[in-house]
JSON list of C-alpha atoms in Angstrom, two decimals:
[
{"chain": "A", "resi": 1, "resn": "MET", "atom": "CA", "xyz": [0.00, 0.00, 0.00]},
{"chain": "A", "resi": 2, "resn": "ILE", "atom": "CA", "xyz": [1.31, 3.46, -0.85]},
{"chain": "A", "resi": 3, "resn": "LYS", "atom": "CA", "xyz": [0.55, 7.05, 0.05]},
{"chain": "A", "resi": 4, "resn": "ILE", "atom": "CA", "xyz": [0.85, 10.09, -2.14]},
{"chain": "A", "resi": 5, "resn": "VAL", "atom": "CA", "xyz": [1.66, 12.99, 0.19]},
{"chain": "A", "resi": 6, "resn": "ILE", "atom": "CA", "xyz": [1.10, 16.53, -1.09]},
{"chain": "A", "resi": 7, "resn": "MET", "atom": "CA", "xyz": [2.49, 19.27, 1.16]},
{"chain": "A", "resi": 8, "resn": "TYR", "atom": "CA", "xyz": [2.13, 23.03, 0.68]},
{"chain": "A", "resi": 9, "resn": "PRO", "atom": "CA", "xyz": [5.15, 24.92, 2.12]},
{"chain": "A", "resi": 10, "resn": "ASN", "atom": "CA", "xyz": [4.34, 27.66, 4.60]},
{"chain": "A", "resi": 11, "resn": "LYS", "atom": "CA", "xyz": [6.88, 30.13, 3.25]},
{"chain": "A", "resi": 12, "resn": "GLU", "atom": "CA", "xyz": [6.98, 33.89, 3.52]},
{"chain": "A", "resi": 13, "resn": "GLY", "atom": "CA", "xyz": [4.62, 35.18, 0.86]},
{"chain": "A", "resi": 14, "resn": "THR", "atom": "CA", "xyz": [2.59, 31.97, 0.72]},
{"chain": "A", "resi": 15, "resn": "ARG", "atom": "CA", "xyz": [-1.01, 32.60, -0.27]},
{"chain": "A", "resi": 16, "resn": "PHE", "atom": "CA", "xyz": [-3.33, 29.71, 0.56]},
{"chain": "A", "resi": 17, "resn": "ASP", "atom": "CA", "xyz": [-7.12, 29.91, 0.38]},
{"chain": "A", "resi": 18, "resn": "MET", "atom": "CA", "xyz": [-8.11, 27.15, 2.80]},
{"chain": "A", "resi": 19, "resn": "SER", "atom": "CA", "xyz": [-11.85, 27.62, 2.15]},
{"chain": "A", "resi": 20, "resn": "TYR", "atom": "CA", "xyz": [-11.43, 27.10, -1.60]},
{"chain": "A", "resi": 21, "resn": "TYR", "atom": "CA", "xyz": [-9.10, 24.15, -0.99]},
{"chain": "A", "resi": 22, "resn": "ILE", "atom": "CA", "xyz": [-11.47, 22.41, 1.46]},
{"chain": "A", "resi": 23, "resn": "GLU", "atom": "CA", "xyz": [-14.78, 23.35, -0.14]},
{"chain": "A", "resi": 24, "resn": "LYS", "atom": "CA", "xyz": [-13.95, 23.19, -3.87]},
{"chain": "A", "resi": 25, "resn": "HIS", "atom": "CA", "xyz": [-10.58, 21.72, -4.86]},
{"chain": "A", "resi": 26, "resn": "MET", "atom": "CA", "xyz": [-10.37, 18.69, -2.58]},
{"chain": "A", "resi": 27, "resn": "PRO", "atom": "CA", "xyz": [-14.03, 17.60, -2.88]},
{"chain": "A", "resi": 28, "resn": "ARG", "atom": "CA", "xyz": [-13.63, 17.60, -6.68]},
{"chain": "A", "resi": 29, "resn": "SER", "atom": "CA", "xyz": [-10.27, 15.77, -6.44]},
{"chain": "A", "resi": 30, "resn": "ILE", "atom": "CA", "xyz": [-11.77, 13.17, -4.09]},
{"chain": "A", "resi": 31, "resn": "GLU", "atom": "CA", "xyz": [-14.83, 12.73, -6.30]},
{"chain": "A", "resi": 32, "resn": "LEU", "atom": "CA", "xyz": [-12.60, 11.94, -9.27]},
{"chain": "A", "resi": 33, "resn": "LEU", "atom": "CA", "xyz": [-9.91, 9.81, -7.60]},
{"chain": "A", "resi": 34, "resn": "SER", "atom": "CA", "xyz": [-12.02, 7.84, -5.13]},
{"chain": "A", "resi": 35, "resn": "ALA", "atom": "CA", "xyz": [-14.00, 6.37, -8.03]},
{"chain": "A", "resi": 36, "resn": "HIS", "atom": "CA", "xyz": [-10.93, 4.29, -8.97]},
{"chain": "A", "resi": 37, "resn": "PRO", "atom": "CA", "xyz": [-10.78, 0.69, -7.64]},
{"chain": "A", "resi": 38, "resn": "GLY", "atom": "CA", "xyz": [-7.20, 1.29, -6.37]},
{"chain": "A", "resi": 39, "resn": "PHE", "atom": "CA", "xyz": [-8.39, 4.06, -4.01]},
{"chain": "A", "resi": 40, "resn": "ARG", "atom": "CA", "xyz": [-8.16, 3.18, -0.31]},
{"chain": "A", "resi": 41, "resn": "ALA", "atom": "CA", "xyz": [-8.40, 6.41, 1.70]},
{"chain": "A", "resi": 42, "resn": "VAL", "atom": "CA", "xyz": [-7.73, 10.12, 1.77]},
{"chain": "A", "resi": 43, "resn": "THR", "atom": "CA", "xyz": [-7.13, 12.70, 4.47]},
{"chain": "A", "resi": 44, "resn": "VAL", "atom": "CA", "xyz": [-6.87, 16.46, 4.12]},
{"chain": "A", "resi": 45, "resn": "GLU", "atom": "CA", "xyz": [-5.20, 18.39, 6.91]},
{"chain": "A", "resi": 46, "resn": "GLY", "atom": "CA", "xyz": [-4.47, 21.99, 7.82]},
{"chain": "A", "resi": 47, "resn": "GLY", "atom": "CA", "xyz": [-1.20, 22.87, 9.55]},
{"chain": "A", "resi": 48, "resn": "VAL", "atom": "CA", "xyz": [-1.76, 24.20, 13.07]},
{"chain": "A", "resi": 49, "resn": "GLY", "atom": "CA", "xyz": [1.78, 24.64, 14.43]},
{"chain": "A", "resi": 50, "resn": "GLY", "atom": "CA", "xyz": [5.27, 23.28, 14.82]},
{"chain": "A", "resi": 51, "resn": "ALA", "atom": "CA", "xyz": [6.62, 21.02, 17.54]},
{"chain": "A", "resi": 52, "resn": "VAL", "atom": "CA", "xyz": [7.42, 23.99, 19.76]},
{"chain": "A", "resi": 53, "resn": "PRO", "atom": "CA", "xyz": [4.20, 25.76, 20.92]},
{"chain": "A", "resi": 54, "resn": "GLY", "atom": "CA", "xyz": [3.70, 29.08, 19.13]},
{"chain": "A", "resi": 55, "resn": "THR", "atom": "CA", "xyz": [5.89, 28.21, 16.11]},
{"chain": "A", "resi": 56, "resn": "PRO", "atom": "CA", "xyz": [4.37, 28.04, 12.61]},
{"chain": "A", "resi": 57, "resn": "PRO", "atom": "CA", "xyz": [3.91, 24.70, 10.81]},
{"chain": "A", "resi": 58, "resn": "GLU", "atom": "CA", "xyz": [6.36, 23.76, 8.03]},
{"chain": "A", "resi": 59, "resn": "TYR", "atom": "CA", "xyz": [3.38, 23.16, 5.72]},
{"chain": "A", "resi": 60, "resn": "VAL", "atom": "CA", "xyz": [0.16, 25.12, 5.60]},
{"chain": "A", "resi": 61, "resn": "ALA", "atom": "CA", "xyz": [-1.82, 22.10, 4.35]},
{"chain": "A", "resi": 62, "resn": "MET", "atom": "CA", "xyz": [-1.31, 18.43, 3.52]},
{"chain": "A", "resi": 63, "resn": "CYS", "atom": "CA", "xyz": [-3.27, 15.94, 1.50]},
{"chain": "A", "resi": 64, "resn": "GLN", "atom": "CA", "xyz": [-2.63, 12.22, 1.65]},
{"chain": "A", "resi": 65, "resn": "TYR", "atom": "CA", "xyz": [-4.08, 9.68, -0.75]},
{"chain": "A", "resi": 66, "resn": "THR", "atom": "CA", "xyz": [-3.71, 5.99, 0.07]},
{"chain": "A", "resi": 67, "resn": "PHE", "atom": "CA", "xyz": [-3.79, 3.72, -2.98]},
{"chain": "A", "resi": 68, "resn": "SER", "atom": "CA", "xyz": [-3.07, 0.04, -3.53]},
{"chain": "A", "resi": 69, "resn": "SER", "atom": "CA", "xyz": [-0.01, 0.92, -5.66]},
{"chain": "A", "resi": 70, "resn": "THR", "atom": "CA", "xyz": [1.69, 3.82, -7.44]},
{"chain": "A", "resi": 71, "resn": "GLU", "atom": "CA", "xyz": [0.49, 2.42, -10.78]},
{"chain": "A", "resi": 72, "resn": "GLU", "atom": "CA", "xyz": [-3.12, 2.44, -9.60]},
{"chain": "A", "resi": 73, "resn": "PHE", "atom": "CA", "xyz": [-2.74, 6.00, -8.38]},
{"chain": "A", "resi": 74, "resn": "LEU", "atom": "CA", "xyz": [-1.33, 7.18, -11.69]},
{"chain": "A", "resi": 75, "resn": "ASP", "atom": "CA", "xyz": [-4.10, 5.35, -13.52]},
{"chain": "A", "resi": 76, "resn": "ALA", "atom": "CA", "xyz": [-6.64, 7.23, -11.37]},
{"chain": "A", "resi": 77, "resn": "PHE", "atom": "CA", "xyz": [-4.90, 10.61, -11.49]},
{"chain": "A", "resi": 78, "resn": "LEU", "atom": "CA", "xyz": [-3.51, 11.06, -14.99]},
{"chain": "A", "resi": 79, "resn": "PRO", "atom": "CA", "xyz": [-6.88, 11.33, -16.80]},
{"chain": "A", "resi": 80, "resn": "HIS", "atom": "CA", "xyz": [-7.72, 14.27, -14.46]},
{"chain": "A", "resi": 81, "resn": "ALA", "atom": "CA", "xyz": [-4.24, 15.79, -14.06]},
{"chain": "A", "resi": 82, "resn": "GLU", "atom": "CA", "xyz": [-4.94, 18.77, -16.28]},
{"chain": "A", "resi": 83, "resn": "GLU", "atom": "CA", "xyz": [-8.14, 19.75, -14.48]},
{"chain": "A", "resi": 84, "resn": "LEU", "atom": "CA", "xyz": [-6.75, 19.24, -10.96]},
{"chain": "A", "resi": 85, "resn": "GLN", "atom": "CA", "xyz": [-3.34, 20.82, -11.54]},
{"chain": "A", "resi": 86, "resn": "GLY", "atom": "CA", "xyz": [-4.94, 23.66, -13.46]},
{"chain": "A", "resi": 87, "resn": "ASP", "atom": "CA", "xyz": [-7.03, 24.45, -10.39]},
{"chain": "A", "resi": 88, "resn": "ILE", "atom": "CA", "xyz": [-4.00, 24.95, -8.08]},
{"chain": "A", "resi": 89, "resn": "PRO", "atom": "CA", "xyz": [-3.50, 28.69, -8.86]},
{"chain": "A", "resi": 90, "resn": "ASN", "atom": "CA", "xyz": [-7.09, 29.24, -7.68]},
{"chain": "A", "resi": 91, "resn": "TYR", "atom": "CA", "xyz": [-6.06, 28.57, -4.07]},
{"chain": "A", "resi": 92, "resn": "THR", "atom": "CA", "xyz": [-2.29, 28.95, -3.78]},
{"chain": "A", "resi": 93, "resn": "ASN", "atom": "CA", "xyz": [0.85, 30.51, -5.24]},
{"chain": "A", "resi": 94, "resn": "VAL", "atom": "CA", "xyz": [3.21, 27.83, -3.88]},
{"chain": "A", "resi": 95, "resn": "GLN", "atom": "CA", "xyz": [4.46, 24.68, -5.55]},
{"chain": "A", "resi": 96, "resn": "PRO", "atom": "CA", "xyz": [3.52, 21.65, -3.43]},
{"chain": "A", "resi": 97, "resn": "VAL", "atom": "CA", "xyz": [6.16, 19.16, -2.30]},
{"chain": "A", "resi": 98, "resn": "ILE", "atom": "CA", "xyz": [4.96, 15.74, -3.42]},
{"chain": "A", "resi": 99, "resn": "GLN", "atom": "CA", "xyz": [6.31, 12.36, -2.44]},
{"chain": "A", "resi": 100, "resn": "ILE", "atom": "CA", "xyz": [5.34, 8.72, -2.58]},
{"chain": "A", "resi": 101, "resn": "ASN", "atom": "CA", "xyz": [5.55, 6.66, 0.60]},
{"chain": "A", "resi": 102, "resn": "GLU", "atom": "CA", "xyz": [5.30, 2.96, 1.23]},
{"chain": "A", "resi": 103, "resn": "VAL", "atom": "CA", "xyz": [3.06, 2.27, 4.25]},
{"chain": "A", "resi": 104, "resn": "LEU", "atom": "CA", "xyz": [5.10, 0.07, 6.61]},
{"chain": "A", "resi": 105, "resn": "ILE", "atom": "CA", "xyz": [3.10, 0.05, 9.86]},
{"chain": "A", "resi": 106, "resn": "THR", "atom": "CA", "xyz": [-0.54, 0.94, 10.55]},
{"chain": "A", "resi": 107, "resn": "LYS", "atom": "CA", "xyz": [-2.48, 0.67, 13.76]},
{"chain": "B", "resi": 1, "resn": "MET", "atom": "CA", "xyz": [-8.99, 15.30, 15.61]},
{"chain": "B", "resi": 2, "resn": "ILE", "atom": "CA", "xyz": [-5.31, 16.13, 15.15]},
{"chain": "B", "resi": 3, "resn": "LYS", "atom": "CA", "xyz": [-2.25, 14.51, 13.63]},
{"chain": "B", "resi": 4, "resn": "ILE", "atom": "CA", "xyz": [1.32, 14.77, 14.80]},
{"chain": "B", "resi": 5, "resn": "VAL", "atom": "CA", "xyz": [3.46, 14.42, 11.68]},
{"chain": "B", "resi": 6, "resn": "ILE", "atom": "CA", "xyz": [7.15, 13.56, 12.11]},
{"chain": "B", "resi": 7, "resn": "MET", "atom": "CA", "xyz": [9.25, 13.80, 8.95]},
{"chain": "B", "resi": 8, "resn": "TYR", "atom": "CA", "xyz": [12.93, 12.88, 8.55]},
{"chain": "B", "resi": 9, "resn": "PRO", "atom": "CA", "xyz": [14.61, 15.03, 5.87]},
{"chain": "B", "resi": 10, "resn": "ASN", "atom": "CA", "xyz": [16.40, 13.12, 3.12]},
{"chain": "B", "resi": 11, "resn": "LYS", "atom": "CA", "xyz": [19.43, 15.41, 3.00]},
{"chain": "B", "resi": 12, "resn": "GLU", "atom": "CA", "xyz": [22.93, 14.72, 1.77]},
{"chain": "B", "resi": 13, "resn": "GLY", "atom": "CA", "xyz": [24.70, 12.91, 4.58]},
{"chain": "B", "resi": 14, "resn": "THR", "atom": "CA", "xyz": [21.45, 11.63, 6.13]},
{"chain": "B", "resi": 15, "resn": "ARG", "atom": "CA", "xyz": [21.96, 8.35, 7.93]},
{"chain": "B", "resi": 16, "resn": "PHE", "atom": "CA", "xyz": [18.72, 6.47, 8.58]},
{"chain": "B", "resi": 17, "resn": "ASP", "atom": "CA", "xyz": [18.56, 2.88, 9.80]},
{"chain": "B", "resi": 18, "resn": "MET", "atom": "CA", "xyz": [15.12, 1.85, 8.57]},
{"chain": "B", "resi": 19, "resn": "SER", "atom": "CA", "xyz": [15.35, -1.63, 10.14]},
{"chain": "B", "resi": 20, "resn": "TYR", "atom": "CA", "xyz": [15.99, -0.19, 13.60]},
{"chain": "B", "resi": 21, "resn": "TYR", "atom": "CA", "xyz": [13.25, 2.41, 13.11]},
{"chain": "B", "resi": 22, "resn": "ILE", "atom": "CA", "xyz": [10.64, -0.12, 11.97]},
{"chain": "B", "resi": 23, "resn": "GLU", "atom": "CA", "xyz": [11.62, -3.03, 14.19]},
{"chain": "B", "resi": 24, "resn": "LYS", "atom": "CA", "xyz": [12.67, -1.30, 17.43]},
{"chain": "B", "resi": 25, "resn": "HIS", "atom": "CA", "xyz": [11.93, 2.43, 17.72]},
{"chain": "B", "resi": 26, "resn": "MET", "atom": "CA", "xyz": [8.40, 2.63, 16.31]},
{"chain": "B", "resi": 27, "resn": "PRO", "atom": "CA", "xyz": [7.07, -0.57, 17.94]},
{"chain": "B", "resi": 28, "resn": "ARG", "atom": "CA", "xyz": [8.22, 0.78, 21.33]},
{"chain": "B", "resi": 29, "resn": "SER", "atom": "CA", "xyz": [6.79, 4.24, 20.58]},
{"chain": "B", "resi": 30, "resn": "ILE", "atom": "CA", "xyz": [3.46, 2.70, 19.52]},
{"chain": "B", "resi": 31, "resn": "GLU", "atom": "CA", "xyz": [3.36, 0.42, 22.57]},
{"chain": "B", "resi": 32, "resn": "LEU", "atom": "CA", "xyz": [3.73, 3.45, 24.85]},
{"chain": "B", "resi": 33, "resn": "LEU", "atom": "CA", "xyz": [1.51, 5.99, 23.05]},
{"chain": "B", "resi": 34, "resn": "SER", "atom": "CA", "xyz": [-1.32, 3.72, 21.89]},
{"chain": "B", "resi": 35, "resn": "ALA", "atom": "CA", "xyz": [-2.07, 2.84, 25.52]},
{"chain": "B", "resi": 36, "resn": "HIS", "atom": "CA", "xyz": [-3.44, 6.38, 26.02]},
{"chain": "B", "resi": 37, "resn": "PRO", "atom": "CA", "xyz": [-7.23, 6.86, 25.64]},
{"chain": "B", "resi": 38, "resn": "GLY", "atom": "CA", "xyz": [-6.65, 9.82, 23.27]},
{"chain": "B", "resi": 39, "resn": "PHE", "atom": "CA", "xyz": [-4.85, 7.59, 20.75]},
{"chain": "B", "resi": 40, "resn": "ARG", "atom": "CA", "xyz": [-6.75, 7.06, 17.48]},
{"chain": "B", "resi": 41, "resn": "ALA", "atom": "CA", "xyz": [-4.30, 5.71, 14.89]},
{"chain": "B", "resi": 42, "resn": "VAL", "atom": "CA", "xyz": [-0.72, 5.65, 13.69]},
{"chain": "B", "resi": 43, "resn": "THR", "atom": "CA", "xyz": [1.00, 5.05, 10.36]},
{"chain": "B", "resi": 44, "resn": "VAL", "atom": "CA", "xyz": [4.70, 4.69, 9.68]},
{"chain": "B", "resi": 45, "resn": "GLU", "atom": "CA", "xyz": [5.89, 5.22, 6.13]},
{"chain": "B", "resi": 46, "resn": "GLY", "atom": "CA", "xyz": [9.11, 5.02, 4.17]},
{"chain": "B", "resi": 47, "resn": "GLY", "atom": "CA", "xyz": [9.82, 7.51, 1.38]},
{"chain": "B", "resi": 48, "resn": "VAL", "atom": "CA", "xyz": [9.96, 5.86, -2.03]},
{"chain": "B", "resi": 49, "resn": "GLY", "atom": "CA", "xyz": [10.37, 8.77, -4.43]},
{"chain": "B", "resi": 50, "resn": "GLY", "atom": "CA", "xyz": [9.34, 12.23, -5.50]},
{"chain": "B", "resi": 51, "resn": "ALA", "atom": "CA", "xyz": [6.55, 13.25, -7.83]},
{"chain": "B", "resi": 52, "resn": "VAL", "atom": "CA", "xyz": [8.81, 12.91, -10.86]},
{"chain": "B", "resi": 53, "resn": "PRO", "atom": "CA", "xyz": [9.80, 9.24, -11.43]},
{"chain": "B", "resi": 54, "resn": "GLY", "atom": "CA", "xyz": [13.43, 8.59, -10.46]},
{"chain": "B", "resi": 55, "resn": "THR", "atom": "CA", "xyz": [13.71, 11.58, -8.11]},
{"chain": "B", "resi": 56, "resn": "PRO", "atom": "CA", "xyz": [14.42, 11.06, -4.40]},
{"chain": "B", "resi": 57, "resn": "PRO", "atom": "CA", "xyz": [11.73, 11.72, -1.75]},
{"chain": "B", "resi": 58, "resn": "GLU", "atom": "CA", "xyz": [11.93, 14.91, 0.34]},
{"chain": "B", "resi": 59, "resn": "TYR", "atom": "CA", "xyz": [11.71, 12.78, 3.50]},
{"chain": "B", "resi": 60, "resn": "VAL", "atom": "CA", "xyz": [13.25, 9.37, 4.07]},
{"chain": "B", "resi": 61, "resn": "ALA", "atom": "CA", "xyz": [10.53, 8.38, 6.55]},
{"chain": "B", "resi": 62, "resn": "MET", "atom": "CA", "xyz": [7.36, 9.77, 8.09]},
{"chain": "B", "resi": 63, "resn": "CYS", "atom": "CA", "xyz": [5.37, 8.87, 11.16]},
{"chain": "B", "resi": 64, "resn": "GLN", "atom": "CA", "xyz": [1.85, 10.13, 11.78]},
{"chain": "B", "resi": 65, "resn": "TYR", "atom": "CA", "xyz": [0.00, 9.82, 15.06]},
{"chain": "B", "resi": 66, "resn": "THR", "atom": "CA", "xyz": [-3.71, 10.65, 15.13]},
{"chain": "B", "resi": 67, "resn": "PHE", "atom": "CA", "xyz": [-4.97, 11.77, 18.53]},
{"chain": "B", "resi": 68, "resn": "SER", "atom": "CA", "xyz": [-8.23, 13.27, 19.77]},
{"chain": "B", "resi": 69, "resn": "SER", "atom": "CA", "xyz": [-6.43, 16.55, 20.60]},
{"chain": "B", "resi": 70, "resn": "THR", "atom": "CA", "xyz": [-2.97, 18.08, 21.02]},
{"chain": "B", "resi": 71, "resn": "GLU", "atom": "CA", "xyz": [-3.43, 18.03, 24.79]},
{"chain": "B", "resi": 72, "resn": "GLU", "atom": "CA", "xyz": [-4.17, 14.31, 24.76]},
{"chain": "B", "resi": 73, "resn": "PHE", "atom": "CA", "xyz": [-1.09, 13.69, 22.60]},
{"chain": "B", "resi": 74, "resn": "LEU", "atom": "CA", "xyz": [1.15, 15.65, 24.97]},
{"chain": "B", "resi": 75, "resn": "ASP", "atom": "CA", "xyz": [-0.34, 13.81, 27.93]},
{"chain": "B", "resi": 76, "resn": "ALA", "atom": "CA", "xyz": [0.54, 10.51, 26.22]},
{"chain": "B", "resi": 77, "resn": "PHE", "atom": "CA", "xyz": [3.96, 11.56, 24.95]},
{"chain": "B", "resi": 78, "resn": "LEU", "atom": "CA", "xyz": [5.57, 13.68, 27.67]},
{"chain": "B", "resi": 79, "resn": "PRO", "atom": "CA", "xyz": [6.00, 10.89, 30.27]},
{"chain": "B", "resi": 80, "resn": "HIS", "atom": "CA", "xyz": [7.99, 8.95, 27.61]},
{"chain": "B", "resi": 81, "resn": "ALA", "atom": "CA", "xyz": [9.71, 11.86, 25.84]},
{"chain": "B", "resi": 82, "resn": "GLU", "atom": "CA", "xyz": [13.11, 11.21, 27.36]},
{"chain": "B", "resi": 83, "resn": "GLU", "atom": "CA", "xyz": [13.17, 7.53, 26.37]},
{"chain": "B", "resi": 84, "resn": "LEU", "atom": "CA", "xyz": [11.81, 8.08, 22.85]},
{"chain": "B", "resi": 85, "resn": "GLN", "atom": "CA", "xyz": [13.84, 11.17, 21.98]},
{"chain": "B", "resi": 86, "resn": "GLY", "atom": "CA", "xyz": [16.94, 9.59, 23.51]},
{"chain": "B", "resi": 87, "resn": "ASP", "atom": "CA", "xyz": [16.55, 6.68, 21.07]},
{"chain": "B", "resi": 88, "resn": "ILE", "atom": "CA", "xyz": [16.67, 8.91, 17.94]},
{"chain": "B", "resi": 89, "resn": "PRO", "atom": "CA", "xyz": [20.51, 8.86, 17.57]},
{"chain": "B", "resi": 90, "resn": "ASN", "atom": "CA", "xyz": [20.29, 5.06, 17.39]},
{"chain": "B", "resi": 91, "resn": "TYR", "atom": "CA", "xyz": [18.70, 5.26, 13.93]},
{"chain": "B", "resi": 92, "resn": "THR", "atom": "CA", "xyz": [19.38, 8.69, 12.46]},
{"chain": "B", "resi": 93, "resn": "ASN", "atom": "CA", "xyz": [21.61, 11.75, 12.50]},
{"chain": "B", "resi": 94, "resn": "VAL", "atom": "CA", "xyz": [18.93, 14.15, 11.22]},
{"chain": "B", "resi": 95, "resn": "GLN", "atom": "CA", "xyz": [16.58, 16.34, 13.19]},
{"chain": "B", "resi": 96, "resn": "PRO", "atom": "CA", "xyz": [12.98, 15.49, 12.27]},
{"chain": "B", "resi": 97, "resn": "VAL", "atom": "CA", "xyz": [10.56, 18.17, 11.08]},
{"chain": "B", "resi": 98, "resn": "ILE", "atom": "CA", "xyz": [7.50, 17.95, 13.33]},
{"chain": "B", "resi": 99, "resn": "GLN", "atom": "CA", "xyz": [4.15, 19.62, 12.87]},
{"chain": "B", "resi": 100, "resn": "ILE", "atom": "CA", "xyz": [0.63, 19.40, 14.22]},
{"chain": "B", "resi": 101, "resn": "ASN", "atom": "CA", "xyz": [-2.24, 19.19, 11.74]},
{"chain": "B", "resi": 102, "resn": "GLU", "atom": "CA", "xyz": [-5.96, 19.49, 12.17]},
{"chain": "B", "resi": 103, "resn": "VAL", "atom": "CA", "xyz": [-7.74, 16.75, 10.21]},
{"chain": "B", "resi": 104, "resn": "LEU", "atom": "CA", "xyz": [-10.30, 18.49, 7.98]},
{"chain": "B", "resi": 105, "resn": "ILE", "atom": "CA", "xyz": [-11.49, 15.77, 5.59]},
{"chain": "B", "resi": 106, "resn": "THR", "atom": "CA", "xyz": [-11.25, 11.98, 5.80]},
{"chain": "B", "resi": 107, "resn": "LYS", "atom": "CA", "xyz": [-12.69, 9.37, 3.50]}
]
C-alpha cells in the first residue's frame, strides 16, 4: 500500500485559500480519484503549528491519498491531471512538495 | 482530531537505519503511546520517491499519530519523551521536522 503525500510549504509570501481548498478543490479531487478501484483512503489536513508551541507549521496544508499501488494512483490521477493541476493557482501561489511513501506500519 | 506528523529530511549525509526504526523504535513508541485513551491511529511510512519518477523523496521516513487533541497527545507523549527522543541517535543523524495538523477531511 502506498501514500501520495502533497504538502504546501508555509513560506513567507505563501497565499493559501483554505476555504477554496477544502470546499472546492479537494471535494472535486476526491470525487474523481475515489471512483478508482485502487483508491483506499484520503485525508486532508491543515497545519496548526510546529513542535514547539507558538511556532508556525512547516506546511500550511497536507493531502494524503492511500492507494493500492503507485500504478493504480497514476491510472486514477492522470486522466484528471490537467483539471486538478490547473485548479492549483485558484487557491495557492506555492508549488507543493509531493512524495510517494510505502506504508510500513498501521495501527 | 489532530495529527502529529514527524518527517525525517532526506538530505545529503542523512543516515537512517530503517530496520531499527521499523523493528525497534516505532514498535516501542506505539506500545507506549497507543495505551493512552486519546490515541486514534498511527501510520509509519518510508519515502519511495518524489513526484517525478526517479527523483528522491523529500523525507526518508514519516510517522503520523492521530490523537483526539494536542493536549491528549502531549499527555501521552511527555511521560515517555526522554526515552523516545533519547533513542533517535540510534537510527538517524537528522533532526525530524515535526508539525501538528488538524484533520479536515477523511474518507
